[in-house]
């Protein structure tokens, strides 16, 4: 128990939640991965220490952009919370919030929106002010995303009805709306740029369509480069399988 506690607390201290550097995050991950293996062997799944360890490791995965593993671990923590009958308490609420924020970090806005639409995260404790700010920012971002996505759906409806000028205008409005919540280089902008490029091409504006397409390509390449860079950073880290709690690879 003392070894687990030391690894767990050291991992949390290294993460520092807001301003941890990459090396600190890796240190946090290694300590929490060790604590995770200990907790899996020492505590029953519904023990609050086991749940907290899984959640902390998932948080570290999120910060290291290991989103697939983070999602699996949050799912495991939620399952364990349900078995401990704490899923209806603040523990379960915080776990669902952490999962939603992970989806936002991963750019999976539809998945994040589904959680925020279903859950009420307004009753956070007063001491959780940094988290409250993150929730406020997340709500605003998802509102912008939903509005942009609705404009894009309207554009596609206009395209289906043959009103290409209206489709082009709506797609441009969707792009402008998205930029209110996301930086111009975000991968979501590439999706809208490619759609508008296709519409402009159908309207006979070949040069403008090509410009839109190339902007999308630059965003996509930059995004792929960042993904590859982070994959290189974490490739030597031991991975865990959320289903079994065993270190692999």
Short mmCIF file of C-alpha atoms in Angstrom, two decimals:
data_model
loop_
_atom_site.label_atom_id
_atom_site.label_comp_id
_atom_site.label_asym_id
_atom_site.label_seq_id
_atom_site.Cartn_x
_atom_site.Cartn_y
_atom_site.Cartn_z
CA UNK A 1 0.00 0.00 0.00
CA UNK A 2 2.84 2.41 0.84
CA UNK A 3 4.56 1.68 -2.49
CA UNK A 4 1.32 2.29 -4.38
CA UNK A 5 0.69 5.52 -2.46
CA UNK A 6 4.21 6.80 -3.19
CA UNK A 7 3.95 6.04 -6.93
CA UNK A 8 0.46 7.51 -7.13
CA UNK A 9 1.28 10.74 -5.29
CA UNK A 10 4.58 11.17 -7.14
CA UNK A 11 2.76 10.78 -10.45
CA UNK A 12 0.15 13.38 -9.51
CA UNK A 13 2.84 15.80 -8.33
CA UNK A 14 4.76 15.43 -11.61
CA UNK A 15 1.66 16.16 -13.69
CA UNK A 16 0.89 19.54 -12.04
CA UNK A 17 -2.26 19.55 -14.17
CA UNK A 18 -1.78 22.99 -15.81
CA UNK A 19 1.86 23.69 -16.65
CA UNK A 20 3.68 20.37 -16.75
CA UNK A 21 6.40 20.03 -19.40
CA UNK A 22 6.71 16.95 -21.60
CA UNK A 23 9.43 15.37 -19.44
CA UNK A 24 7.30 15.88 -16.32
CA UNK A 25 4.32 14.32 -18.05
CA UNK A 26 6.37 11.28 -19.01
CA UNK A 27 7.59 10.98 -15.40
CA UNK A 28 3.99 11.28 -14.23
CA UNK A 29 2.87 8.62 -16.68
CA UNK A 30 5.57 6.16 -15.63
CA UNK A 31 4.77 6.59 -11.95
CA UNK A 32 1.04 6.32 -12.53
CA UNK A 33 1.45 3.31 -14.81
CA UNK A 34 3.38 1.61 -12.02
CA UNK A 35 0.73 2.66 -9.48
CA UNK A 36 -1.94 1.33 -11.87
CA UNK A 37 -0.34 -2.13 -12.01
CA UNK A 38 0.00 -2.16 -8.23
CA UNK A 39 -3.58 -1.01 -7.69
CA UNK A 40 -4.88 -3.65 -10.12
CA UNK A 41 -3.18 -6.42 -8.15
CA UNK A 42 -3.78 -5.02 -4.65
CA UNK A 43 -7.25 -3.50 -4.57
CA UNK A 44 -10.68 -4.73 -5.68
CA UNK A 45 -11.95 -2.87 -8.77
CA UNK A 46 -14.60 -0.95 -6.82
CA UNK A 47 -12.05 0.37 -4.29
CA UNK A 48 -11.82 4.16 -4.50
CA UNK A 49 -8.01 3.94 -4.65
CA UNK A 50 -8.21 1.70 -7.71
CA UNK A 51 -10.67 4.04 -9.43
CA UNK A 52 -8.57 7.13 -8.63
CA UNK A 53 -5.46 5.44 -10.04
CA UNK A 54 -7.15 4.51 -13.31
CA UNK A 55 -8.52 8.03 -13.66
CA UNK A 56 -5.12 9.62 -12.94
CA UNK A 57 -3.42 7.40 -15.53
CA UNK A 58 -6.13 8.31 -18.05
CA UNK A 59 -5.47 12.01 -17.31
CA UNK A 60 -1.76 11.48 -17.97
CA UNK A 61 -2.57 9.69 -21.24
CA UNK A 62 -4.73 12.64 -22.29
CA UNK A 63 -1.93 15.11 -21.65
CA UNK A 64 0.46 12.92 -23.65
CA UNK A 65 -2.11 12.74 -26.48
CA UNK A 66 -2.49 8.97 -26.06
CA UNK A 67 -6.20 9.44 -26.64
CA UNK A 68 -7.20 5.88 -27.51
CA UNK A 69 -5.68 4.53 -24.30
CA UNK A 70 -7.12 7.43 -22.29
CA UNK A 71 -10.63 6.71 -23.55
CA UNK A 72 -10.33 3.02 -22.67
CA UNK A 73 -9.08 3.86 -19.18
CA UNK A 74 -11.83 6.39 -18.51
CA UNK A 75 -14.30 3.72 -19.59
CA UNK A 76 -12.73 1.29 -17.13
CA UNK A 77 -12.87 3.85 -14.32
CA UNK A 78 -16.55 4.52 -15.02
CA UNK A 79 -17.28 0.80 -14.99
CA UNK A 80 -15.48 0.41 -11.68
CA UNK A 81 -17.33 3.43 -10.26
CA UNK A 82 -20.66 1.87 -11.22
CA UNK A 83 -19.73 -1.34 -9.44
CA UNK A 84 -18.90 0.65 -6.32
CA UNK A 85 -22.23 2.46 -6.50
CA UNK A 86 -20.43 5.81 -6.72
CA UNK A 87 -21.37 6.45 -10.35
CA UNK A 88 -24.24 8.69 -9.26
CA UNK A 89 -21.94 10.68 -6.97
CA UNK A 90 -19.40 13.36 -7.76
CA UNK A 91 -16.85 10.64 -8.65
CA UNK A 92 -18.88 9.48 -11.62
CA UNK A 93 -19.65 13.07 -12.63
CA UNK A 94 -15.96 14.00 -12.60
CA UNK A 95 -15.09 10.89 -14.61
CA UNK A 96 -17.65 11.72 -17.29
CA UNK A 97 -16.41 15.30 -17.36
CA UNK A 98 -12.80 14.13 -17.72
CA UNK A 99 -13.84 11.91 -20.63
CA UNK A 100 -15.65 14.81 -22.30
CA UNK A 101 -12.64 17.10 -21.92
CA UNK A 102 -10.41 14.35 -23.33
CA UNK A 103 -12.65 14.20 -26.41
CA UNK A 104 -12.24 17.96 -26.83
CA UNK A 105 -8.44 17.69 -26.57
CA UNK A 106 -8.61 14.94 -29.21
CA UNK A 107 -10.78 17.10 -31.47
CA UNK A 108 -13.69 14.66 -31.13
CA UNK A 109 -16.28 17.39 -30.63
CA UNK A 110 -19.35 15.32 -31.46
CA UNK A 111 -18.45 12.81 -28.72
CA UNK A 112 -17.77 15.61 -26.23
CA UNK A 113 -21.03 17.34 -27.13
CA UNK A 114 -22.99 14.13 -26.54
CA UNK A 115 -21.69 14.03 -22.96
CA UNK A 116 -22.22 17.73 -22.27
CA UNK A 117 -25.75 17.54 -23.68
CA UNK A 118 -26.58 14.70 -21.31
CA UNK A 119 -24.76 15.71 -18.14
CA UNK A 120 -24.99 18.73 -15.84
CA UNK A 121 -21.52 19.92 -14.91
CA UNK A 122 -22.67 23.21 -13.41
CA UNK A 123 -22.44 22.14 -9.77
CA UNK A 124 -18.65 21.91 -9.47
CA UNK A 125 -17.21 22.57 -6.02
CA UNK A 126 -15.89 26.07 -5.35
CA UNK A 127 -12.31 24.81 -4.94
CA UNK A 128 -12.36 23.48 -8.53
CA UNK A 129 -12.04 26.94 -10.11
CA UNK A 130 -9.46 25.95 -12.80
CA UNK A 131 -11.73 23.06 -13.79
CA UNK A 132 -14.74 25.39 -13.80
CA UNK A 133 -12.92 27.64 -16.29
CA UNK A 134 -12.19 24.62 -18.50
CA UNK A 135 -15.85 23.67 -18.43
CA UNK A 136 -16.90 27.22 -19.35
CA UNK A 137 -14.44 27.26 -22.25
CA UNK A 138 -15.59 23.79 -23.35
CA UNK A 139 -19.25 24.81 -23.36
CA UNK A 140 -18.46 27.86 -25.50
CA UNK A 141 -16.31 25.84 -27.91
CA UNK A 142 -18.98 23.17 -28.35
CA UNK A 143 -21.60 25.87 -28.95
CA UNK A 144 -19.45 27.34 -31.73
CA UNK A 145 -18.85 23.87 -33.18
CA UNK A 146 -22.56 22.99 -33.12
CA UNK A 147 -23.47 26.23 -34.89
CA UNK A 148 -20.79 25.70 -37.54
CA UNK A 149 -21.87 22.10 -38.05
CA UNK A 150 -25.51 23.20 -38.45
CA UNK A 151 -24.46 25.71 -41.12
CA UNK A 152 -22.56 22.96 -42.91
CA UNK A 153 -25.63 20.71 -42.83
CA UNK A 154 -27.70 23.53 -44.29
CA UNK A 155 -25.07 23.96 -47.01
CA UNK A 156 -25.32 20.29 -47.90
CA UNK A 157 -29.13 20.55 -48.04
CA UNK A 158 -28.79 23.52 -50.39
CA UNK A 159 -26.36 21.53 -52.51
CA UNK A 160 -28.82 18.64 -52.69
CA UNK A 161 -31.53 21.03 -53.88
CA UNK A 162 -29.21 22.45 -56.55
CA UNK A 163 -28.71 25.91 -54.98
CA UNK A 164 -24.93 25.95 -55.21
CA UNK A 165 -24.57 29.68 -54.53
CA UNK A 166 -26.41 29.28 -51.24
CA UNK A 167 -24.37 26.17 -50.42
CA UNK A 168 -21.15 28.13 -50.99
CA UNK A 169 -22.31 31.01 -48.82
CA UNK A 170 -23.38 28.70 -46.00
CA UNK A 171 -20.10 26.78 -46.14
CA UNK A 172 -18.20 30.07 -45.91
CA UNK A 173 -20.35 31.08 -42.93
CA UNK A 174 -19.60 27.71 -41.31
CA UNK A 175 -15.88 28.32 -41.73
CA UNK A 176 -16.16 31.81 -40.24
CA UNK A 177 -18.18 30.44 -37.33
CA UNK A 178 -15.65 27.68 -36.65
CA UNK A 179 -12.84 30.22 -36.50
CA UNK A 180 -14.58 31.93 -33.58
CA UNK A 181 -13.75 28.96 -31.39
CA UNK A 182 -10.80 27.28 -33.08
CA UNK A 183 -7.47 28.47 -34.46
CA UNK A 184 -7.29 28.64 -38.29
CA UNK A 185 -4.94 25.64 -38.35
CA UNK A 186 -7.29 23.28 -36.51
CA UNK A 187 -8.08 20.06 -38.38
CA UNK A 188 -11.85 20.78 -38.25
CA UNK A 189 -11.29 23.77 -40.53
CA UNK A 190 -9.78 21.48 -43.16
CA UNK A 191 -13.04 19.52 -43.34
CA UNK A 192 -15.03 22.67 -44.15
CA UNK A 193 -12.36 24.01 -46.51
CA UNK A 194 -12.48 20.80 -48.55
CA UNK A 195 -16.26 20.96 -48.76
CA UNK A 196 -16.24 24.61 -49.85
CA UNK A 197 -13.52 23.81 -52.38
CA UNK A 198 -15.76 21.16 -53.94
CA UNK A 199 -18.69 23.60 -54.11
CA UNK A 200 -16.57 26.35 -55.66
CA UNK A 201 -15.28 23.87 -58.23
CA UNK A 202 -18.86 23.02 -59.21
CA UNK A 203 -19.57 26.74 -59.56
CA UNK A 204 -16.66 27.08 -61.96
CA UNK A 205 -14.36 29.00 -59.61
CA UNK A 206 -11.40 26.72 -60.19
CA UNK A 207 -8.65 29.01 -58.91
CA UNK A 208 -10.46 29.81 -55.66
CA UNK A 209 -11.39 26.14 -55.23
CA UNK A 210 -7.75 25.10 -55.59
CA UNK A 211 -6.70 27.73 -53.05
CA UNK A 212 -9.23 26.32 -50.56
CA UNK A 213 -8.04 22.79 -51.25
CA UNK A 214 -4.40 23.70 -50.69
CA UNK A 215 -5.25 25.42 -47.41
CA UNK A 216 -6.94 22.20 -46.31
CA UNK A 217 -3.93 20.15 -47.38
CA UNK A 218 -1.56 22.36 -45.36
CA UNK A 219 -3.72 22.03 -42.25
CA UNK A 220 -3.96 18.25 -42.68
CA UNK A 221 -0.22 17.86 -43.17
CA UNK A 222 0.56 20.00 -40.13
CA UNK A 223 -1.92 17.97 -38.08
CA UNK A 224 -0.41 14.68 -39.26
CA UNK A 225 3.07 15.97 -38.42
CA UNK A 226 1.98 16.82 -34.86
CA UNK A 227 0.37 13.42 -34.43
CA UNK A 228 3.54 11.72 -35.66
CA UNK A 229 5.70 13.90 -33.38
CA UNK A 230 3.72 12.91 -30.28
CA UNK A 231 3.66 9.28 -31.35
CA UNK A 232 7.45 9.41 -31.43
CA UNK A 233 7.56 10.96 -27.95
CA UNK A 234 5.45 8.21 -26.36
CA UNK A 235 6.43 5.19 -28.47
CA UNK A 236 8.82 3.76 -25.84
CA UNK A 237 6.40 4.17 -22.95
CA UNK A 238 4.90 0.96 -21.53
CA UNK A 239 1.25 0.67 -22.57
CA UNK A 240 -1.53 -0.83 -20.54
CA UNK A 241 -4.64 -2.70 -21.59
CA UNK A 242 -7.64 -1.24 -19.81
CA UNK A 243 -9.44 -4.58 -19.91
CA UNK A 244 -6.78 -6.54 -18.07
CA UNK A 245 -4.66 -3.98 -16.25
CA UNK A 246 -1.47 -5.59 -17.55
CA UNK A 247 1.50 -3.65 -18.90
CA UNK A 248 2.23 -4.50 -22.51
CA UNK A 249 4.67 -3.46 -25.22
#
